[in-house]
Coordinates of C-alpha atoms in Angstrom, one line a residue:
Chain T
X1 CA -34.0 -27.5 -30.2
X2 CA -31.4 -24.9 -30.0
X3 CA -31.9 -22.1 -27.4
X4 CA -33.0 -18.6 -28.2
X5 CA -30.5 -16.1 -27.0
X6 CA -30.4 -12.4 -26.2
X7 CA -27.0 -10.7 -26.1
X8 CA -26.3 -7.9 -23.7
X9 CA -23.1 -6.2 -24.9
X10 CA -21.6 -5.5 -28.3
X11 CA -17.9 -5.2 -27.6
X12 CA -15.0 -7.4 -28.6
X13 CA -16.1 -10.5 -26.7
X14 CA -19.8 -10.1 -27.3
X15 CA -19.2 -9.7 -31.1
X16 CA -17.0 -12.7 -31.4
X17 CA -19.0 -15.0 -29.1
X18 CA -22.4 -14.0 -30.6
X19 CA -21.2 -14.6 -34.1
X20 CA -19.8 -18.0 -33.2
X21 CA -23.2 -18.9 -31.7
X22 CA -25.0 -17.6 -34.7
X23 CA -22.7 -19.6 -37.0
X24 CA -23.4 -22.7 -35.0
X25 CA -27.1 -22.3 -35.6
X26 CA -28.3 -20.6 -32.5
X27 CA -31.1 -18.1 -32.8
X28 CA -29.9 -14.7 -31.5
X29 CA -33.1 -12.7 -31.0
X30 CA -31.7 -9.4 -29.9
X31 CA -28.6 -7.4 -29.2
X32 CA -28.4 -4.7 -26.5
X33 CA -25.7 -2.1 -26.2
X34 CA -25.7 1.4 -24.5
X35 CA -24.4 2.6 -27.9
X36 CA -27.1 2.2 -30.4
X37 CA -24.7 2.1 -33.4
X38 CA -22.8 -0.8 -31.8
X39 CA -26.0 -2.7 -31.1
X40 CA -27.2 -2.1 -34.7
X41 CA -23.9 -3.1 -36.3
X42 CA -23.7 -6.4 -34.4
X43 CA -27.4 -7.2 -34.7
X44 CA -27.3 -6.9 -38.5
X45 CA -24.6 -9.6 -38.6
X46 CA -26.8 -11.9 -36.5
X47 CA -30.2 -11.2 -38.1
X48 CA -31.4 -10.0 -34.8
X49 CA -33.2 -6.9 -33.5
X50 CA -31.4 -4.4 -31.4
X51 CA -32.0 -1.8 -28.6
X52 CA -30.1 0.5 -26.3
X53 CA -33.0 0.6 -23.8
X54 CA -32.9 -2.0 -21.1
X55 CA -36.7 -1.8 -20.7
X56 CA -37.1 -3.1 -24.3
X57 CA -35.2 -6.3 -23.8
X58 CA -37.0 -9.3 -25.4
X59 CA -38.7 -11.4 -22.7
X60 CA -39.0 -14.6 -24.8
X61 CA -35.4 -15.8 -25.0
X62 CA -34.1 -18.9 -23.1
X63 CA -30.7 -17.5 -22.3
X64 CA -29.4 -14.0 -21.6
X65 CA -25.7 -13.7 -22.3
X66 CA -24.1 -10.7 -20.5
X67 CA -20.8 -9.7 -22.1
X68 CA -20.1 -6.2 -20.8
X69 CA -17.5 -4.5 -18.7
X70 CA -17.6 -6.2 -15.3
X71 CA -18.9 -3.3 -13.3
X72 CA -21.9 -3.0 -15.7
X73 CA -23.1 -6.5 -15.1
X74 CA -25.1 -5.7 -11.9
X75 CA -26.5 -2.6 -13.4
X76 CA -27.9 -4.5 -16.3
X77 CA -29.3 -7.3 -14.1
X78 CA -31.0 -4.8 -11.9
X79 CA -32.8 -3.3 -14.9
X80 CA -34.1 -6.5 -16.4
X81 CA -36.3 -9.0 -14.6
X82 CA -35.4 -12.5 -15.7
X83 CA -35.8 -14.5 -12.5
X84 CA -36.7 -17.8 -14.3
X85 CA -34.5 -17.5 -17.3
X86 CA -30.9 -18.7 -17.6
X87 CA -28.7 -15.7 -17.0
X88 CA -25.0 -16.0 -18.0
X89 CA -22.1 -13.7 -17.7
X90 CA -18.8 -14.1 -19.7
X91 CA -16.3 -12.4 -17.4
X92 CA -13.1 -13.9 -16.1
X93 CA -12.9 -11.9 -12.9
X94 CA -16.5 -11.7 -11.7
X95 CA -17.7 -14.3 -9.3
X96 CA -20.8 -16.4 -10.3
X97 CA -22.4 -15.2 -7.1
X98 CA -23.2 -11.7 -8.4
X99 CA -25.9 -13.4 -10.5
X100 CA -27.6 -15.1 -7.5
X101 CA -29.6 -12.0 -6.5
X102 CA -31.2 -11.7 -9.9
X103 CA -32.1 -15.2 -11.1
X104 CA -32.8 -18.7 -10.0
X105 CA -30.8 -20.0 -13.0
X106 CA -27.4 -18.7 -13.7
X107 CA -24.0 -19.5 -14.9
X108 CA -20.7 -18.3 -16.4
X109 CA -19.5 -18.9 -19.9
X110 CA -15.8 -17.8 -20.3
X111 CA -13.9 -18.3 -23.5
X112 CA -10.2 -17.7 -22.9
X113 CA -9.0 -15.7 -25.8
X114 CA -8.2 -12.1 -26.9
X115 CA -10.9 -10.7 -29.2
X116 CA -11.0 -7.8 -31.5
X117 CA -14.2 -6.9 -33.3
X118 CA -12.6 -6.9 -36.8
X119 CA -10.6 -10.1 -36.4
X120 CA -12.3 -13.4 -36.8
X121 CA -10.9 -16.2 -34.6
X122 CA -11.3 -20.0 -34.9
X123 CA -13.4 -20.9 -31.9
X124 CA -12.8 -24.7 -32.1
X125 CA -9.5 -24.5 -30.2
X126 CA -10.5 -21.8 -27.7
X127 CA -11.0 -23.3 -24.2
X128 CA -14.4 -22.4 -22.7
X129 CA -14.6 -22.5 -18.9
X130 CA -18.1 -23.1 -17.4
X131 CA -19.7 -22.7 -14.0
X132 CA -23.4 -22.9 -13.1
X133 CA -25.6 -22.8 -10.0
X134 CA -26.8 -26.4 -10.6
X135 CA -26.1 -29.5 -12.6
X136 CA -29.0 -28.8 -15.0
X137 CA -27.8 -25.4 -16.0
X138 CA -24.3 -26.7 -16.3
X139 CA -25.6 -29.2 -18.7
X140 CA -27.3 -26.5 -20.8
X141 CA -24.1 -24.5 -21.0
X142 CA -22.0 -27.6 -21.8
X143 CA -24.4 -28.5 -24.7
X144 CA -23.8 -25.0 -26.1
X145 CA -20.1 -24.8 -25.5
X146 CA -19.3 -28.2 -27.2
X147 CA -20.9 -26.8 -30.4
X148 CA -18.4 -24.0 -30.4
X149 CA -15.2 -25.5 -29.1
X150 CA -13.4 -28.8 -28.7
X151 CA -12.1 -27.7 -25.2
X152 CA -14.8 -27.3 -22.6
X153 CA -13.8 -27.3 -19.0
X154 CA -15.4 -26.6 -15.6
X155 CA -13.8 -23.9 -13.5
X156 CA -14.7 -22.3 -10.1
X157 CA -14.9 -18.6 -9.9
X158 CA -11.5 -18.5 -8.1
X159 CA -9.9 -20.6 -10.9
X160 CA -11.5 -18.4 -13.5
X161 CA -10.0 -15.3 -11.8
X162 CA -6.6 -17.0 -11.9
X163 CA -7.1 -17.7 -15.6
X164 CA -7.9 -14.0 -16.2
X165 CA -4.9 -12.9 -14.3
X166 CA -2.6 -15.3 -16.1
X167 CA -4.2 -14.1 -19.4
X168 CA -3.4 -10.5 -18.6
X169 CA 0.3 -11.5 -18.2
X170 CA 0.5 -13.9 -21.2
X171 CA -1.6 -11.7 -23.6
X172 CA -2.2 -8.1 -22.5
X173 CA 1.2 -7.5 -21.0
X174 CA 2.9 -9.5 -23.8
X175 CA 1.2 -7.4 -26.4
X176 CA 2.4 -4.3 -24.6
X177 CA 6.0 -5.6 -24.8
X178 CA 5.4 -6.1 -28.5
X179 CA 4.4 -2.5 -28.7
X180 CA 7.6 -1.4 -26.9
X181 CA 9.7 -3.4 -29.4
X182 CA 7.8 -1.9 -32.3
X183 CA 8.4 1.6 -30.9
X184 CA 12.2 1.0 -30.4
X185 CA 12.5 -0.5 -33.9
X186 CA 10.6 2.4 -35.5
X187 CA 12.9 4.9 -33.8
X188 CA 15.8 3.1 -35.5
X189 CA 14.2 2.7 -38.9
X190 CA 13.8 -1.0 -38.8
X191 CA 10.7 -2.7 -40.1
X192 CA 8.7 -4.4 -37.3
X193 CA 8.2 -7.4 -39.6
X194 CA 11.8 -8.4 -38.9
X195 CA 11.1 -9.2 -35.3
X196 CA 8.0 -11.3 -36.1
X197 CA 9.8 -14.6 -36.7
X198 CA 11.3 -14.2 -33.2
X199 CA 7.9 -13.4 -31.7
X200 CA 6.4 -16.5 -33.4
X201 CA 9.2 -18.8 -32.3
X202 CA 9.0 -17.5 -28.7
X203 CA 5.3 -18.4 -28.6
X204 CA 5.8 -21.8 -30.3
X205 CA 8.7 -22.8 -28.1
X206 CA 6.7 -23.0 -24.9
X207 CA 4.4 -25.6 -26.5
X208 CA 7.3 -28.0 -26.2
X209 CA 9.2 -26.9 -23.1
X210 CA 8.1 -25.0 -20.0
X211 CA 8.8 -21.2 -20.2
X212 CA 11.4 -21.4 -17.4
X213 CA 13.4 -23.8 -19.5
X214 CA 12.9 -21.7 -22.7
X215 CA 14.3 -18.5 -21.1
X216 CA 17.3 -17.0 -23.1
X217 CA 18.9 -13.6 -23.1
X218 CA 21.2 -11.3 -21.1
X219 CA 19.1 -11.5 -17.9
X220 CA 19.1 -15.2 -17.5
X221 CA 22.9 -15.3 -18.2
X222 CA 23.1 -12.3 -15.8
X223 CA 25.3 -10.5 -18.4
X224 CA 25.6 -7.3 -16.5
X225 CA 27.6 -5.4 -19.2
X226 CA 24.8 -6.0 -21.8
X227 CA 22.1 -5.2 -19.3
X228 CA 23.8 -1.9 -18.5
X229 CA 24.3 -1.1 -22.2
X230 CA 20.6 -1.7 -22.8
X231 CA 19.4 0.4 -19.9
X232 CA 21.7 3.2 -21.1
X233 CA 20.3 2.8 -24.7
X234 CA 16.8 3.3 -23.2
X235 CA 17.7 6.6 -21.5
X236 CA 15.1 8.6 -23.4
X237 CA 12.4 6.2 -22.3
X238 CA 12.4 6.0 -18.5
X239 CA 9.2 3.9 -18.5
X240 CA 10.9 1.3 -20.7
X241 CA 14.0 1.4 -18.6
X242 CA 12.0 0.7 -15.4
X243 CA 10.3 -2.3 -17.0
X244 CA 13.7 -3.5 -18.4
X245 CA 15.3 -3.4 -14.9
X246 CA 12.3 -4.9 -13.1
X247 CA 11.8 -7.9 -15.4
X248 CA 15.6 -8.5 -15.8
X249 CA 15.9 -8.8 -12.0
X250 CA 12.8 -11.0 -11.9
X251 CA 14.3 -13.4 -14.5
X252 CA 17.6 -13.5 -12.7
X253 CA 15.9 -14.3 -9.3
X254 CA 13.7 -16.9 -10.9
X255 CA 16.7 -18.8 -12.1
X256 CA 18.8 -18.5 -8.9
Chain G
X1 CA 34.2 -22.4 -53.4
X2 CA 32.6 -22.3 -50.0
X3 CA 34.6 -20.8 -47.2
X4 CA 36.3 -22.8 -44.5
X5 CA 35.1 -21.8 -41.1
X6 CA 36.3 -22.0 -37.5
X7 CA 33.6 -21.5 -34.8
X8 CA 34.6 -19.9 -31.5
X9 CA 31.8 -20.7 -29.1
X10 CA 29.5 -23.7 -28.6
X11 CA 26.4 -22.2 -26.9
X12 CA 22.9 -21.8 -28.1
X13 CA 23.6 -19.4 -31.0
X14 CA 26.9 -21.0 -32.0
X15 CA 25.2 -24.5 -32.1
X16 CA 22.3 -23.3 -34.2
X17 CA 24.3 -21.1 -36.6
X18 CA 27.2 -23.6 -37.1
X19 CA 24.7 -26.4 -37.8
X20 CA 22.9 -24.2 -40.3
X21 CA 26.2 -23.4 -42.1
X22 CA 27.2 -27.1 -42.1
X23 CA 23.8 -28.1 -43.5
X24 CA 24.3 -25.5 -46.3
X25 CA 27.5 -27.1 -47.3
X26 CA 30.1 -25.0 -45.5
X27 CA 33.2 -26.7 -44.2
X28 CA 33.5 -26.2 -40.4
X29 CA 37.1 -27.0 -39.6
X30 CA 37.0 -26.6 -35.8
X31 CA 35.0 -25.7 -32.8
X32 CA 36.5 -23.9 -29.8
X33 CA 34.8 -23.7 -26.4
X34 CA 36.2 -23.1 -22.9
X35 CA 34.3 -26.2 -21.9
X36 CA 35.8 -29.1 -23.8
X37 CA 32.6 -31.3 -23.5
X38 CA 30.6 -28.5 -25.2
X39 CA 33.2 -28.2 -28.0
X40 CA 33.3 -31.9 -28.5
X41 CA 29.5 -32.3 -28.6
X42 CA 29.1 -29.6 -31.2
X43 CA 32.2 -30.6 -33.3
X44 CA 30.9 -34.1 -33.6
X45 CA 27.7 -32.8 -35.3
X46 CA 29.8 -30.8 -37.7
X47 CA 32.5 -33.3 -38.6
X48 CA 35.0 -30.8 -37.1
X49 CA 37.9 -31.0 -34.7
X50 CA 37.6 -29.3 -31.4
X51 CA 39.7 -27.6 -28.7
X52 CA 39.4 -25.6 -25.5
X53 CA 42.8 -24.1 -26.0
X54 CA 43.0 -20.8 -27.8
X55 CA 46.6 -21.5 -28.8
X56 CA 45.4 -24.5 -30.8
X57 CA 43.0 -22.6 -33.0
X58 CA 43.3 -23.8 -36.7
X59 CA 45.2 -21.2 -38.7
X60 CA 44.0 -22.3 -42.2
X61 CA 40.3 -21.2 -42.1
X62 CA 38.9 -18.3 -44.2
X63 CA 36.5 -17.0 -41.6
X64 CA 36.5 -17.0 -37.8
X65 CA 33.0 -16.8 -36.3
X66 CA 32.9 -15.6 -32.7
X67 CA 29.7 -16.6 -31.0
X68 CA 30.4 -16.2 -27.3
X69 CA 29.2 -14.0 -24.4
X70 CA 29.9 -10.4 -25.4
X71 CA 32.5 -9.7 -22.8
X72 CA 34.5 -12.8 -23.9
X73 CA 34.9 -11.5 -27.5
X74 CA 37.9 -9.3 -26.9
X75 CA 39.6 -11.9 -24.7
X76 CA 39.4 -14.4 -27.5
X77 CA 40.6 -12.0 -30.2
X78 CA 43.5 -11.0 -28.0
X79 CA 44.6 -14.7 -27.8
X80 CA 44.3 -15.5 -31.5
X81 CA 46.3 -13.7 -34.2
X82 CA 44.2 -13.6 -37.4
X83 CA 45.1 -10.2 -38.7
X84 CA 44.5 -11.1 -42.4
X85 CA 41.5 -13.4 -41.9
X86 CA 37.9 -12.4 -41.8
X87 CA 36.9 -12.2 -38.2
X88 CA 33.1 -12.0 -37.5
X89 CA 31.2 -11.7 -34.3
X90 CA 27.5 -12.6 -33.9
X91 CA 26.4 -10.3 -31.1
X92 CA 23.5 -7.9 -31.1
X93 CA 24.9 -5.4 -28.6
X94 CA 28.6 -5.3 -29.4
X95 CA 29.8 -2.7 -31.9
X96 CA 31.7 -3.8 -35.0
X97 CA 34.6 -1.5 -33.8
X98 CA 35.8 -3.9 -31.1
X99 CA 37.1 -6.0 -34.0
X100 CA 39.2 -3.2 -35.6
X101 CA 42.2 -3.7 -33.2
X102 CA 42.5 -7.4 -34.1
X103 CA 42.1 -7.7 -37.9
X104 CA 42.0 -5.9 -41.1
X105 CA 39.0 -7.8 -42.2
X106 CA 36.0 -7.9 -39.9
X107 CA 32.2 -7.9 -39.8
X108 CA 29.1 -8.8 -37.9
X109 CA 26.7 -11.6 -38.6
X110 CA 23.6 -11.3 -36.5
X111 CA 20.7 -13.7 -36.9
X112 CA 17.7 -12.4 -34.9
X113 CA 16.2 -15.4 -33.2
X114 CA 16.0 -17.2 -29.8
X115 CA 18.1 -20.3 -29.9
X116 CA 18.2 -23.3 -27.6
X117 CA 20.7 -26.1 -28.2
X118 CA 18.2 -28.9 -28.3
X119 CA 15.6 -27.1 -30.5
X120 CA 16.1 -26.9 -34.3
X121 CA 14.8 -23.8 -36.0
X122 CA 14.1 -23.1 -39.6
X123 CA 16.8 -20.6 -40.7
X124 CA 15.1 -19.6 -44.0
X125 CA 12.8 -17.1 -42.3
X126 CA 15.3 -15.7 -39.7
X127 CA 16.4 -12.2 -40.6
X128 CA 20.2 -11.9 -40.7
X129 CA 21.7 -8.5 -40.1
X130 CA 25.2 -7.8 -41.5
X131 CA 27.8 -5.2 -41.1
X132 CA 31.4 -5.2 -42.4
X133 CA 34.5 -2.9 -42.5
X134 CA 34.4 -2.7 -46.3
X135 CA 32.3 -3.6 -49.3
X136 CA 34.3 -6.7 -50.1
X137 CA 33.9 -8.3 -46.7
X138 CA 30.2 -7.3 -46.7
X139 CA 29.9 -9.2 -50.0
X140 CA 31.5 -12.3 -48.5
X141 CA 29.0 -12.2 -45.6
X142 CA 26.1 -11.6 -47.9
X143 CA 27.0 -14.6 -50.0
X144 CA 27.0 -16.7 -46.9
X145 CA 23.9 -15.3 -45.4
X146 CA 21.7 -15.7 -48.5
X147 CA 22.5 -19.5 -48.4
X148 CA 20.9 -19.6 -44.9
X149 CA 18.1 -17.2 -45.0
X150 CA 15.7 -15.4 -47.4
X151 CA 15.9 -12.2 -45.3
X152 CA 19.4 -10.6 -45.3
X153 CA 19.7 -7.0 -44.3
X154 CA 22.4 -4.5 -43.5
X155 CA 22.4 -2.8 -40.1
X156 CA 24.7 -0.4 -38.3
X157 CA 26.0 -1.3 -34.9
X158 CA 23.5 1.2 -33.4
X159 CA 20.6 -0.4 -35.3
X160 CA 21.7 -3.8 -34.2
X161 CA 21.8 -2.7 -30.6
X162 CA 18.2 -1.5 -31.0
X163 CA 17.3 -4.9 -32.5
X164 CA 18.7 -6.6 -29.5
X165 CA 17.0 -4.4 -27.0
X166 CA 13.7 -4.9 -28.9
X167 CA 14.3 -8.6 -28.9
X168 CA 14.8 -8.6 -25.2
X169 CA 11.3 -7.1 -24.8
X170 CA 9.6 -9.1 -27.5
X171 CA 11.2 -12.5 -26.6
X172 CA 13.1 -12.7 -23.3
X173 CA 10.6 -10.6 -21.3
X174 CA 7.6 -12.1 -23.1
X175 CA 8.9 -15.5 -22.2
X176 CA 9.2 -14.5 -18.6
X177 CA 5.5 -13.4 -18.6
X178 CA 4.6 -16.8 -20.0
X179 CA 6.5 -18.3 -17.0
X180 CA 4.5 -16.0 -14.6
X181 CA 1.2 -17.2 -16.3
X182 CA 2.3 -20.8 -16.0
X183 CA 3.1 -20.3 -12.3
X184 CA -0.3 -18.7 -11.5
X185 CA -2.1 -21.5 -13.4
X186 CA -0.2 -24.2 -11.6
X187 CA -1.1 -22.8 -8.2
X188 CA -4.7 -23.0 -9.3
X189 CA -4.6 -26.5 -10.8
X190 CA -5.1 -25.4 -14.4
X191 CA -3.2 -27.0 -17.2
X192 CA -0.8 -24.5 -18.9
X193 CA -1.9 -25.9 -22.3
X194 CA -5.2 -24.1 -21.9
X195 CA -3.6 -20.7 -22.2
X196 CA -1.6 -21.7 -25.3
X197 CA -4.3 -20.8 -27.9
X198 CA -4.3 -17.3 -26.3
X199 CA -0.6 -17.0 -26.5
X200 CA -0.6 -18.1 -30.2
X201 CA -3.3 -15.7 -31.1
X202 CA -1.6 -12.8 -29.3
X203 CA 1.6 -13.5 -31.4
X204 CA -0.3 -13.9 -34.6
X205 CA -2.6 -10.9 -34.2
X206 CA 0.3 -8.4 -34.5
X207 CA 1.2 -9.7 -37.9
X208 CA -2.0 -8.0 -39.2
X209 CA -2.4 -5.0 -36.9
X210 CA 0.1 -2.9 -35.0
X211 CA 0.5 -4.0 -31.3
X212 CA -1.0 -0.7 -30.0
X213 CA -4.2 -1.4 -32.0
X214 CA -4.3 -5.1 -30.8
X215 CA -4.2 -4.1 -27.1
X216 CA -7.1 -5.6 -25.1
X217 CA -7.7 -6.2 -21.4
X218 CA -8.5 -4.3 -18.2
X219 CA -5.5 -1.9 -18.4
X220 CA -6.4 -0.4 -21.8
X221 CA -10.0 -0.1 -20.7
X222 CA -8.7 1.3 -17.4
X223 CA -11.1 -1.0 -15.6
X224 CA -9.9 0.0 -12.1
X225 CA -12.1 -2.5 -10.3
X226 CA -10.7 -5.5 -12.2
X227 CA -7.1 -4.1 -11.9
X228 CA -7.5 -3.9 -8.1
X229 CA -9.0 -7.4 -7.9
X230 CA -6.0 -8.8 -9.8
X231 CA -3.5 -6.9 -7.7
X232 CA -5.2 -8.3 -4.6
X233 CA -5.2 -11.8 -6.1
X234 CA -1.4 -11.6 -6.5
X235 CA -0.9 -10.6 -2.8
X236 CA 1.4 -13.6 -2.2
X237 CA 3.6 -12.6 -5.1
X238 CA 4.8 -9.1 -4.5
X239 CA 7.1 -9.4 -7.6
X240 CA 4.2 -10.2 -9.9
X241 CA 2.2 -7.4 -8.2
X242 CA 4.9 -4.9 -9.0
X243 CA 5.0 -6.0 -12.7
X244 CA 1.2 -6.0 -12.9
X245 CA 1.0 -2.4 -11.7
X246 CA 3.9 -1.1 -13.7
X247 CA 2.8 -2.5 -17.0
X248 CA -0.9 -1.7 -16.4
X249 CA 0.0 2.0 -15.9
X250 CA 2.3 1.9 -19.0
X251 CA -0.6 0.5 -21.1
X252 CA -2.9 3.1 -19.8
X253 CA -0.5 6.0 -20.5
X254 CA 0.3 4.6 -24.0
X255 CA -3.4 4.9 -24.9
X256 CA -4.1 8.3 -23.3

């Protein structure tokens, strides 16, 4: 029998994960969010009830998924009493141990992906990293994870933190660099779509060769004349200039 | 009748572009490279002759493509006398005007992509940006470019420079961040392949929404506790720490 689930959180991760669980046949009883409109909007997609009051959290679920900002996890746990239920957080950077004070059964369920509420992702290829306080709870989480994804792995809290840090570089910071490129092109009346084949190829290339080997451009050639020309071109954007110089030096040092 | 071409340069760009031209039926007469082994290796794939001596450049071609490091362009032009031939460079960051002293017919042919010698790319979707000293030469370059790609655009030297700078951010620097992620994961015994779905999704997402809107992660939420935890995690990598802090602040400021 599939477990009954309560979802605490209605943000990007909560939305995507709860919908994936719902679509895999799990019964989502209730959605909690501080913002009642967010709770309602998600709950309606999951045929669930909703609340913005921690005192009204449904007590009959088997598993409580907490997918909120990291520093809100403990606040939520303090407010609900679920000592004998399986309590799971979904955070990359929070240790499993924060759950120990609040339940005898706890674990971590961490899908490594960037989620936006209004963009559906294919869960099958998203790696899910699990940790639990004992083998039995790990089994429960594994049985859920394999219904969502083909890639289910165990990871310690320290490994999960490293995954999150790596993801910040490879996703959040990468996306910021895309935004810088978009801004530069806009200033020069060039459609952002023209750089998309380059962005795609850059992402595809490292499936076949390690990133260090895939490195191209003026920094890895240490083409000082071009680097200076680019820094000068960015003179109206001191923040972009600073990033340009810092990463160019880092690329050069990496390849020395 | 398709033009006869001499290729000056045998690096990543020269290799990919000359092969694309050859495969589209153009006659590549000769390849020049300072390194005779590079010239030979490329020439053999193009059924062309080769040389490492600028005095032996074939005089009968219609077009001379110069695809070398930017600061070598003028050296090469000074050594060959092709005043009445169409002379074309392929650089993002060098103005068309450097060619004016050496020929009456000149232009720029700039495919926006990251090229590695041993990786074939599909040219059809690569935008090619053209510039020429008159309409007739522009026509010639357009007639060549449309045989290689579905996306052929005109761009001024200033616009091309902006494209190159944007490409450094969206490709070279992005690739460096992939390398940082790979390094962090390796230190923590996690297979780099697990982060590839995230990398792909990050690149795909901005085809449908502007990068600013796609931004996720602790910096855009200004989750100071997580940011501090990540900076602390990177304490053995001061260079990664510096990049982490700089880009996190930039993301935060961008969204203020």
